Short mmCIF file of C-alpha atoms and ligand atoms in Angstrom, two decimals:
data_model
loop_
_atom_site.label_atom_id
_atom_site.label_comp_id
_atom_site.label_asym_id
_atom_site.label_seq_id
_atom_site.Cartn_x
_atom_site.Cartn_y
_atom_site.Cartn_z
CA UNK A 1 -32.97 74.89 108.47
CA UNK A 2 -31.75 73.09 111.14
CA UNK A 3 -29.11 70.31 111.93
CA UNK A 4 -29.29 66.62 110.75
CA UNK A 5 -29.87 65.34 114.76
CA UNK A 6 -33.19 68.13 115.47
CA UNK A 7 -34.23 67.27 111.80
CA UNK A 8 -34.32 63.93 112.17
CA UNK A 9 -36.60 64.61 115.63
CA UNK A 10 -38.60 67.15 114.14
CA UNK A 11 -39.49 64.65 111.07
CA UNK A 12 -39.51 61.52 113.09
CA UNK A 13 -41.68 63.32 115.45
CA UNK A 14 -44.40 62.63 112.85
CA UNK A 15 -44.35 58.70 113.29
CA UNK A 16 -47.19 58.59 115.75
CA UNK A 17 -48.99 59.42 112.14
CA UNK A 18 -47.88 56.81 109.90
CA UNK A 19 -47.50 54.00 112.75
CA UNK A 20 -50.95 53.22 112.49
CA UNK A 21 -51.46 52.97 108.78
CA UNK A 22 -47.83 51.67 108.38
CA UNK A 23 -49.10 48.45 110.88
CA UNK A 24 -52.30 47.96 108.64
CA UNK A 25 -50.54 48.11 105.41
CA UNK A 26 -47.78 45.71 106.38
CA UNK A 27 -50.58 43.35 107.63
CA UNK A 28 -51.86 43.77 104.53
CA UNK A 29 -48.69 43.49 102.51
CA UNK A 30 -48.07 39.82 104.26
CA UNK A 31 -51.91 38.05 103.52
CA UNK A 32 -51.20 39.59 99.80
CA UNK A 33 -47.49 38.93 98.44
CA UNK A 34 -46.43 38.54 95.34
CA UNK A 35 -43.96 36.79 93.15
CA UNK A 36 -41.05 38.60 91.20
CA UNK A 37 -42.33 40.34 88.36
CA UNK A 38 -45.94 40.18 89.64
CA UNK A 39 -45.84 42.72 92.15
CA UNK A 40 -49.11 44.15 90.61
CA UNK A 41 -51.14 45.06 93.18
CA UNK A 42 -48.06 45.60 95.78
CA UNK A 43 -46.91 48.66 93.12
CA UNK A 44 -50.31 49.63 91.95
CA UNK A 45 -50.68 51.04 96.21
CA UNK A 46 -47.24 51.94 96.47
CA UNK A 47 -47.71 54.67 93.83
CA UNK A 48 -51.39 55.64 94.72
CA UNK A 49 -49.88 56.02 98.53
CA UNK A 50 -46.94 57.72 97.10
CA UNK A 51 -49.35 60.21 94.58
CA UNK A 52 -51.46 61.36 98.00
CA UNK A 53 -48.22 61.92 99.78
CA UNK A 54 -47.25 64.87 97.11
CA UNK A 55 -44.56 63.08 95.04
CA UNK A 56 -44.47 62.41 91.38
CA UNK A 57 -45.09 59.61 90.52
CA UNK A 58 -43.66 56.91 87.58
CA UNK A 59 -45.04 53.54 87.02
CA UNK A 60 -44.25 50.33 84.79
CA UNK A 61 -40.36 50.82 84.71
CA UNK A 62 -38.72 47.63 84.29
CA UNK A 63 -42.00 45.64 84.50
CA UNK A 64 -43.97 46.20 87.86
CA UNK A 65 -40.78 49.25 89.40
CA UNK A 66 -42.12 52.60 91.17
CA UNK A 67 -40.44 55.28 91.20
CA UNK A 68 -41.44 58.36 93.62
CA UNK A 69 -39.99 61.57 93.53
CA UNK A 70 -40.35 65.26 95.53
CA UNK A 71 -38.71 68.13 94.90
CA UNK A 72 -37.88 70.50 97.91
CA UNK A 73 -35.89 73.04 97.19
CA UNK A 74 -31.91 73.34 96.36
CA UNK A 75 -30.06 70.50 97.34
CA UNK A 76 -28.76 67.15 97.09
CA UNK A 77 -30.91 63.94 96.01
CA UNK A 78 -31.51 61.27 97.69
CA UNK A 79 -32.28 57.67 96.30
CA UNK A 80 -34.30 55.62 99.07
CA UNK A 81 -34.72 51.87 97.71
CA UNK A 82 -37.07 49.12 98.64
CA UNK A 83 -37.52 45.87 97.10
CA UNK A 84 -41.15 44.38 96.72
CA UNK A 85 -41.30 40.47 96.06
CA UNK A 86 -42.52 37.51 97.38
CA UNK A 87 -41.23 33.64 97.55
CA UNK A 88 -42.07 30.55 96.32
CA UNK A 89 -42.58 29.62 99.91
CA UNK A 90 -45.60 28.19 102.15
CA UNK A 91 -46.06 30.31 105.06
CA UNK A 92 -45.81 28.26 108.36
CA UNK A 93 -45.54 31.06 110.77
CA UNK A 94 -49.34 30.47 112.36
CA UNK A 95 -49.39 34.42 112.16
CA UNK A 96 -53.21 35.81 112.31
CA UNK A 97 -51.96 38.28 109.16
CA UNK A 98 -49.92 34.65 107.79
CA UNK A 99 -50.33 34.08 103.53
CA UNK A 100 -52.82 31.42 102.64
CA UNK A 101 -51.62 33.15 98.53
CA UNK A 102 -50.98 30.62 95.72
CA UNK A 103 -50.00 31.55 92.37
CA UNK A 104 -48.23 30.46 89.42
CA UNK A 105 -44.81 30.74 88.71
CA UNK A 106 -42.89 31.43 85.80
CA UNK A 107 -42.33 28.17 84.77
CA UNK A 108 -46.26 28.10 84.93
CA UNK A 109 -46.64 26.10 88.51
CA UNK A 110 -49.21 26.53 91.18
CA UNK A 111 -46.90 27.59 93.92
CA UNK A 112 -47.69 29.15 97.64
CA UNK A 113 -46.42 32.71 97.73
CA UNK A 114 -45.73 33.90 100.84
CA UNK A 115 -43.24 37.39 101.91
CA UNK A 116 -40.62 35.05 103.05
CA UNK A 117 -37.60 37.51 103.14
CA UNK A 118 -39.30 40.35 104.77
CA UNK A 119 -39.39 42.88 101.66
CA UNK A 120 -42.94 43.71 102.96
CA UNK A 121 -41.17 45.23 105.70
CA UNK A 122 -38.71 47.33 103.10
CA UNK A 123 -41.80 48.88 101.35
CA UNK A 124 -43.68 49.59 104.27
CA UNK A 125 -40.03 51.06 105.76
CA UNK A 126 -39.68 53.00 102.65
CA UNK A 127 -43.68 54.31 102.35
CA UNK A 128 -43.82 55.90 105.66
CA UNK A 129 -40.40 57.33 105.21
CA UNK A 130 -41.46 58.97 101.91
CA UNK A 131 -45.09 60.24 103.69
CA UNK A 132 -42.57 61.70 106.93
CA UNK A 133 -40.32 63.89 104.51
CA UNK A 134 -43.06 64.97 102.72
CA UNK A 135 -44.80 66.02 105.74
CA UNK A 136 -42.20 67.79 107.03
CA UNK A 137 -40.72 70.05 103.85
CA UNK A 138 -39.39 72.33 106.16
CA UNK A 139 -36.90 70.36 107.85
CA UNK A 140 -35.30 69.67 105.10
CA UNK A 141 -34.07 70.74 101.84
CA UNK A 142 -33.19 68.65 98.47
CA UNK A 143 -34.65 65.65 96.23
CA UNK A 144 -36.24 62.53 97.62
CA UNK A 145 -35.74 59.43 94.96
CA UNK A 146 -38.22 57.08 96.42
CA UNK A 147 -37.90 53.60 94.47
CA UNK A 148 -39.62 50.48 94.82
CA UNK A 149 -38.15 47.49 92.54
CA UNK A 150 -39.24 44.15 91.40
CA UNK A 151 -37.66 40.58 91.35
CA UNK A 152 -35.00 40.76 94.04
CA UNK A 153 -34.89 37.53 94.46
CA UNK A 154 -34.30 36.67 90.89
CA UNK A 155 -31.49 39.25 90.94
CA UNK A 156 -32.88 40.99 87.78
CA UNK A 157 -35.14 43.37 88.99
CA UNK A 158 -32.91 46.06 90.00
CA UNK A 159 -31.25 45.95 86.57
CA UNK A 160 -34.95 45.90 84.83
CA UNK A 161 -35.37 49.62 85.84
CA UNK A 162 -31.74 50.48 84.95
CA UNK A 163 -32.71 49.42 81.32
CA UNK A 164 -35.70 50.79 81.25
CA UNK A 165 -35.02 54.56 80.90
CA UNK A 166 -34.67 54.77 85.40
CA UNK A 167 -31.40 56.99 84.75
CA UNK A 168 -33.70 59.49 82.59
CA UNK A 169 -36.62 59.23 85.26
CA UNK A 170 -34.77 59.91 88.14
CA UNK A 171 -32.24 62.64 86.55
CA UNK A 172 -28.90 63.38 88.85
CA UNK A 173 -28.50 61.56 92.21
CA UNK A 174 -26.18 61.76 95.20
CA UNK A 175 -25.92 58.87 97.01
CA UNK A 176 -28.31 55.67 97.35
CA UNK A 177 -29.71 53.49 100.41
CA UNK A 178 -30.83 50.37 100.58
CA UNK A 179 -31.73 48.18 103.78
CA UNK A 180 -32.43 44.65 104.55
CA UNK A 181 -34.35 42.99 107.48
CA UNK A 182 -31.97 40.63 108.93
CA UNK A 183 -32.07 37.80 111.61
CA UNK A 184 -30.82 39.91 114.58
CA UNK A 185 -32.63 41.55 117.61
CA UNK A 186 -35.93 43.97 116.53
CA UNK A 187 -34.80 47.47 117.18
CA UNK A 188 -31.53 47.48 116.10
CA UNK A 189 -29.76 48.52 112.85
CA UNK A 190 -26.38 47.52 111.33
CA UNK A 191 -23.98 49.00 109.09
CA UNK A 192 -21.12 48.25 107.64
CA UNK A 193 -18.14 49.89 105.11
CA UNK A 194 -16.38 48.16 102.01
CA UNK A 195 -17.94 44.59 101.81
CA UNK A 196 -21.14 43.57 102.74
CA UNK A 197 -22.87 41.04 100.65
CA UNK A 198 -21.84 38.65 98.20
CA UNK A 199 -21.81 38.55 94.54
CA UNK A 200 -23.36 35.17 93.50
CA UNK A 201 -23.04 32.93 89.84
CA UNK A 202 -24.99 29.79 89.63
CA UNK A 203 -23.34 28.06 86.48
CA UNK A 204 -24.92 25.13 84.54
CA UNK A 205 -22.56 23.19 83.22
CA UNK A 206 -23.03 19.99 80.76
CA UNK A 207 -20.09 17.52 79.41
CA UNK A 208 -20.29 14.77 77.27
CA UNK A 209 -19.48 11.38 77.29
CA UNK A 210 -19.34 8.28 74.91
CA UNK A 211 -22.73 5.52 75.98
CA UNK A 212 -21.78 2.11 76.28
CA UNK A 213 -23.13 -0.76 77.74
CA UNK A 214 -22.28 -0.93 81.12
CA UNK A 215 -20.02 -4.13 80.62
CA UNK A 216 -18.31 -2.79 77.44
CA UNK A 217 -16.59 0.50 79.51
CA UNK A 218 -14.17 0.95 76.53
CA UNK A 219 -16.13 1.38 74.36
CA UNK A 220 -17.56 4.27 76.19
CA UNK A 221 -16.54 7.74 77.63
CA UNK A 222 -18.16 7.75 80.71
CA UNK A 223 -19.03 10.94 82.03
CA UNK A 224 -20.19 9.98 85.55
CA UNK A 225 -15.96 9.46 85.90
CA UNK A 226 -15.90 12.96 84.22
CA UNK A 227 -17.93 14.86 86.52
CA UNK A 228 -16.91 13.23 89.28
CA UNK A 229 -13.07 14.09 88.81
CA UNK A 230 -14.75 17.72 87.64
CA UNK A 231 -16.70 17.94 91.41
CA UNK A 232 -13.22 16.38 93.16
CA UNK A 233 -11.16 19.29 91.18
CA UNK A 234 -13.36 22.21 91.72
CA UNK A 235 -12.59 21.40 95.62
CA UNK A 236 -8.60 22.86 94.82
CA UNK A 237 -10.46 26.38 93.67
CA UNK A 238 -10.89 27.94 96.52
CA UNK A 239 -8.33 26.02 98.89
CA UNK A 240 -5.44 26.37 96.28
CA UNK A 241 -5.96 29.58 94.51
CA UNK A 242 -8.00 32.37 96.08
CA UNK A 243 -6.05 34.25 98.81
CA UNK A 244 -7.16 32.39 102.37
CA UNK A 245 -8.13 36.08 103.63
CA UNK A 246 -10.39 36.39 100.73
CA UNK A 247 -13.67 34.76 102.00
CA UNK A 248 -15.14 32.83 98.64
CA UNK A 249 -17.80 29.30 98.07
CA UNK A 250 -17.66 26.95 95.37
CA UNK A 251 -20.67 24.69 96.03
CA UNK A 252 -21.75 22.29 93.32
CA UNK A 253 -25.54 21.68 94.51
CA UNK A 254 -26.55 19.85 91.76
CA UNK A 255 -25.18 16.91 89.68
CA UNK A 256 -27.00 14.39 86.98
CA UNK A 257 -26.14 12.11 84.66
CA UNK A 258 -27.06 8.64 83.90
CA UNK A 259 -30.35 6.14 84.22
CA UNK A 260 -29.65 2.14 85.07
CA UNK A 261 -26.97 0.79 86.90
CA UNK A 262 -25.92 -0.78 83.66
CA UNK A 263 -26.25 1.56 81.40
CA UNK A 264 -23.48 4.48 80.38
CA UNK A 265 -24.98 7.39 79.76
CA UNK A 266 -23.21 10.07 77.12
CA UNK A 267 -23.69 12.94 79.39
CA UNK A 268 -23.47 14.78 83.00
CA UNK A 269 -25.03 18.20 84.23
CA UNK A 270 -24.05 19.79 87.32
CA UNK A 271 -24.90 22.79 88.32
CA UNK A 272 -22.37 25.61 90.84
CA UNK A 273 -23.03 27.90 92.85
CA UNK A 274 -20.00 30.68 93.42
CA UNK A 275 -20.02 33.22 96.33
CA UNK A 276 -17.48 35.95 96.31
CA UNK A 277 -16.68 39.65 97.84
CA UNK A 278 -15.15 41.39 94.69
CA UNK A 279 -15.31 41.24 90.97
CA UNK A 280 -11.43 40.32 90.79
CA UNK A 281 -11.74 37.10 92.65
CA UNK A 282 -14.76 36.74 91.17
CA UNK A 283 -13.33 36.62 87.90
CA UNK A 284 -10.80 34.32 89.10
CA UNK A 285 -12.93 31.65 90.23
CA UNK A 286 -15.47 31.73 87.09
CA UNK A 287 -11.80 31.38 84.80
CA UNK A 288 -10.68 28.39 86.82
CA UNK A 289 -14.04 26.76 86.61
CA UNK A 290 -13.60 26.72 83.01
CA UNK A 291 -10.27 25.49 82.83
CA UNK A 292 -10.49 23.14 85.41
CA UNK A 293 -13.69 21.65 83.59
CA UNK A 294 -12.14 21.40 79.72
CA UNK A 295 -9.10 20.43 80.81
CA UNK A 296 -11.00 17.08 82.52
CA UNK A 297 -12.90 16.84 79.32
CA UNK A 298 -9.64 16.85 77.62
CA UNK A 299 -8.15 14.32 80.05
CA UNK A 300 -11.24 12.18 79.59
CA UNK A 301 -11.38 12.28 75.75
CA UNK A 302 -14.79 13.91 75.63
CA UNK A 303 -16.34 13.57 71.93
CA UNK A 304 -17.44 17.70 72.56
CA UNK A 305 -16.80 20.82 74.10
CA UNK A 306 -18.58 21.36 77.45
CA UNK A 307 -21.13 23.95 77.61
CA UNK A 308 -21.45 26.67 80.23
CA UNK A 309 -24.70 28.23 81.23
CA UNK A 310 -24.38 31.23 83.73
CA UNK A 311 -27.51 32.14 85.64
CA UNK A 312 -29.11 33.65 88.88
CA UNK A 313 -26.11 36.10 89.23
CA UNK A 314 -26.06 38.98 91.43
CA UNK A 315 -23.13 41.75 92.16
CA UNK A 316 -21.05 41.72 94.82
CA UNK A 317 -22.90 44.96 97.58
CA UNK A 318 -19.54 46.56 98.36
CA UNK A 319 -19.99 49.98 100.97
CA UNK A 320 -18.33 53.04 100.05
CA UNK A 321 -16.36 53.85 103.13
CA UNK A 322 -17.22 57.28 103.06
CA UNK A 323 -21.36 56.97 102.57
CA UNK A 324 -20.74 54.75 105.31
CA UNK A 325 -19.39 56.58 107.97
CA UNK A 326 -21.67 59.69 107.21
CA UNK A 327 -24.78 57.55 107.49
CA UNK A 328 -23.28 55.85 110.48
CA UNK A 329 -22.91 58.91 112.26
CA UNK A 330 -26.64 60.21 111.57
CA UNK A 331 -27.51 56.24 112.83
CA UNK A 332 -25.40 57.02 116.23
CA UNK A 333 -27.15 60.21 117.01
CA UNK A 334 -30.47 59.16 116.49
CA UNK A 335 -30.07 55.26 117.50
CA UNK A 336 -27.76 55.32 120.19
CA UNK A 337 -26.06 52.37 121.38
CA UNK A 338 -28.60 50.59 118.98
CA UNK A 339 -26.34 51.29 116.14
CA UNK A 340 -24.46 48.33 115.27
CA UNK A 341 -21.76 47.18 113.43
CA UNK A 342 -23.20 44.43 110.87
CA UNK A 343 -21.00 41.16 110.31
CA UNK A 344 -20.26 40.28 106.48
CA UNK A 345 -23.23 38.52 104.76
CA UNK A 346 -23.01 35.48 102.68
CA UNK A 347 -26.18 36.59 101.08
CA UNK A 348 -26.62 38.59 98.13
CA UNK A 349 -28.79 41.19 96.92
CA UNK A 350 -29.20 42.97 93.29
CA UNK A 351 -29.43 46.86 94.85
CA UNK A 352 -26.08 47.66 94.12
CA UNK A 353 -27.00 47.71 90.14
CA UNK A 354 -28.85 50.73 90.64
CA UNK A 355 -26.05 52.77 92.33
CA UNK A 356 -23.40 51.59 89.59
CA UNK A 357 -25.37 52.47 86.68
CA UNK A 358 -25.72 55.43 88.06
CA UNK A 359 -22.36 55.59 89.14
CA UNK A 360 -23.43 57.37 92.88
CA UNK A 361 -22.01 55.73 95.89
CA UNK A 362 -24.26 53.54 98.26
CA UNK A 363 -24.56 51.73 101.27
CA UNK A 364 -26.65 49.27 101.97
CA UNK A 365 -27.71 48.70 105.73
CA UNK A 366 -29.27 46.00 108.00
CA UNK A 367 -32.01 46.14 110.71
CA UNK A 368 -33.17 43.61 113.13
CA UNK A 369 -36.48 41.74 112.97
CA UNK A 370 -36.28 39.64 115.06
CA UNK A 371 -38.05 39.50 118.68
CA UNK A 372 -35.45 40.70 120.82
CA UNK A 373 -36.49 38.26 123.74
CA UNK A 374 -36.62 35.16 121.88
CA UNK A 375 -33.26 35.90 120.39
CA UNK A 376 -31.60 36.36 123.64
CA UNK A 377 -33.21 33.39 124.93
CA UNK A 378 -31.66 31.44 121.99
CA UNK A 379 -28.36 33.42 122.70
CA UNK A 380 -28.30 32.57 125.82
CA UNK A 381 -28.48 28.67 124.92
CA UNK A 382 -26.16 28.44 122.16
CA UNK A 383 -29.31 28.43 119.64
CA UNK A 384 -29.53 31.05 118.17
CA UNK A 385 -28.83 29.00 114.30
CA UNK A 386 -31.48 26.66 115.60
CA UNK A 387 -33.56 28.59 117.20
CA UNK A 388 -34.04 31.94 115.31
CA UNK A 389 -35.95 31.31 111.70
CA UNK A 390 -33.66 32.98 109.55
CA UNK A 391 -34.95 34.77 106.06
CA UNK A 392 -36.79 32.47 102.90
CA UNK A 393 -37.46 29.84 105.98
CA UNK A 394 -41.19 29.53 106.04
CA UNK A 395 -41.14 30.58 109.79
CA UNK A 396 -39.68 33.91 109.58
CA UNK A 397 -41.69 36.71 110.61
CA UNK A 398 -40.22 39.86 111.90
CA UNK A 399 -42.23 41.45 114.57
CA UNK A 400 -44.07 44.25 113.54
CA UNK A 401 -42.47 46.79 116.25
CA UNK A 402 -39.97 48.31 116.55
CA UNK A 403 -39.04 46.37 113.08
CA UNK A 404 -41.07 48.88 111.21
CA UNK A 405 -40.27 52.09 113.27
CA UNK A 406 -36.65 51.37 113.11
CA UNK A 407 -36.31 50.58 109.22
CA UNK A 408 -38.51 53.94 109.07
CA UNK A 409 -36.25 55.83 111.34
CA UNK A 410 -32.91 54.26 109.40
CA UNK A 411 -34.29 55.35 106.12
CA UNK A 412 -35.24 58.92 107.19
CA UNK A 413 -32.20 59.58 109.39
CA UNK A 414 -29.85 58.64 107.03
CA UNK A 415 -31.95 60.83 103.78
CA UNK A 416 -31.23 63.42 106.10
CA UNK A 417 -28.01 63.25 106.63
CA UNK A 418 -27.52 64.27 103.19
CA UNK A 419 -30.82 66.70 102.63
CA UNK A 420 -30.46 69.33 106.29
ZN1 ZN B 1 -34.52 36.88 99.73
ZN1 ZN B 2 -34.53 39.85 100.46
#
């Protein structure tokens, strides 16, 4: 047994191994993505990959999710998370390796598929980690939770495997890692305590009007007037009542009603999109939607109640402190001056599901993909929002080295912190 720094060589030592196969299979990975809930093929070689490597192996839970698991000795276990689906997206990249895929959705459309947000780069991160530990069971002592999800992007995924038996798979756990390839310099990897992502709510919501002709506006309850007062309001959320410290978005992306310029239609849809840091303020916001849109129904003498439609929601990714700083530290001695602090992210992500229903603490990381020269080129002119394609743009593509390396090195550093 040994300390976490000389473990972390020792294992790490054996990534002049898994390079080679680690390049081919992300290669592979890119031509051949796949859509939420269709990872088929994607999990079918994650678990024959992770059956060769020595672990045991459980397949189909929550739809397409792997789970991976070895068993070395006493200690602590270790869940190492990567995510596995594709976008809705047509590749423009002009990459030799670039997706030429179509498939259809679940709505039943022909769509171009192509591995737009880099979670190619997770399961190839997370593969050669798992084939490193398990080639070095001598560094290191513990359980290794290797688990490959579905349907990120659709935020459901994650909670999938929760309901489908994962907490009786994977037995006790200790802490849990994620990591996400972000648009920062290739070769560096950022972390980050307390909040990190955002939890996001997409709401639909539909009022009702009164349809009139377009001449004869008392006879009618117009609910273009309705939604627009509703879209003016929802403006006061976030300005008037969430704490200015307490970084929050109330976007309505989306509003319809109405067919002729003469016409009054007897109802409006718009749909919201709500970006927040905790569940309190999240809580907040969702309440003052609701009152802010019946009371305008009220004002307006809507015939009906409005209806509200939550979808495409995803937790808030919140650090613990703790996690963070151990994993930090392990980052520090084996990165250098390469471990970064990583800036809040408006994105959001559905990892922190598993975690909480297993109520271990997490943290969730972020490593560079991006080629280090171009982004300091854009850096250097002010560009770098411009210039730098950022993740679901059909452009982005994360160069292979040191992207993979480093999300390998992360993943194994930071198991080890926890299993020497
Ligand atoms: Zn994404
Ligand atoms: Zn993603």
């Amino acid at each position: 047994m040994t300390g976490t720094g000389s473990a972390a060589a020792s294992v790490l030592g054996g990534l002049d191994k898994t390079r080679p196969w680690q390049e081919d299979f992300y290669r592979h990975l890119h031509q051949h993505p796949e859509l939420s809930h269709q990872e088929h093929n994607t999990a079918a070689e994650v678990a024959k990959r992770l059956g060769s490597f020595g672990y045991q192996v459980h397949e189909g839970i929550g739809g397409t999710g792997v789970v991976g698991m070895l068993h070395n000795g006493d200690g602590p276990t270790v869940l190492l998370r990567a995510d596995m689906d594709a976008l809705p997206v047509k590749e423009q990249t002009g990459l030799p390796y670039a997706s030429t895929v179509t498939a259809r959705d679940l709505d039943g459309n022909q769509v171009p598929v192509m591995h737009a947000c880099g979670h190619d780069v997770h399961v190839t991160c997370l593969l050669g980690a798992s084939a490193l530990l398990a080639n070095a069971r001598h560094d290191w002592q513990g359980r290794v939770v290797a688990l490959f999800q579905p349907a990120e992007e659709l935020g459901d995924g994650a909670r999938k495997m929760v309901d489908d038996r994962l907490a009786a798979v994977v037995g006790h756990v200790d802490v849990a890692f994620g990591q996400h390839v972000l648009p920062m310099p290739s070769g560096l990897v950022g972390t980050r305590p307390g909040s990190t992502l955002s939890a996001a709510d997409s709401v639909r919501i539909t009022v009702h009007g009164r349809g009139a002709h377009g001449s004869m506006p008392q006879a009618a309850v117009d609910p273009v007037v309705l939604a627009a007062m509703i879209v003016v309001r929802l403006q006061t959320v976030i300005a008037r009542e969430i704490d200015p410290t307490d970084p929050a978005v109330l976007t309505v992306g989306s509003i319809q009603a109405g067919t002729k310029s003469n016409v009054i239609g007897d109802q409006a849809v718009l749909q919201l999109n709500v970006r927040s840091y905790n569940d309190q303020t999240r809580g907040s916001i969702l309440d003052a939607v609701k009152r802010i849109v019946n009371a305008e129904c009220q004002a307006s003498r809507s015939p009906r109640d409005p209806e509200f439609e939550l979808f495409d929601r995803f937790p808030p990714t919140q650090n613990d402190p703790t996690t963070t700083a151990r994993v930090r530290a392990a980052f520090d001695a084996f990165f250098g001056d390469r471990a970064r602090d990583l800036p809040l992210q408006t994105a959001s992500e559905d990892f922190s599901d598993i975690p909480n229903a297993l109520s271990v603490p997490y943290t969730y990381w972020g490593i560079g993909g991006i080629d280090p020269d171009t982004y300091h080129r854009a850096a250097r002119a002010g560009r770098v929002s411009q210039d730098v394609p950022v993740n679901h743009s059909p452009t982005f593509a994360p160069v292979i080295q040191p992207t993979l390396d480093t999300g390998t090195q992360a993943m194994v550093s930071a198991a080890l912190a926890w299993l020497t």
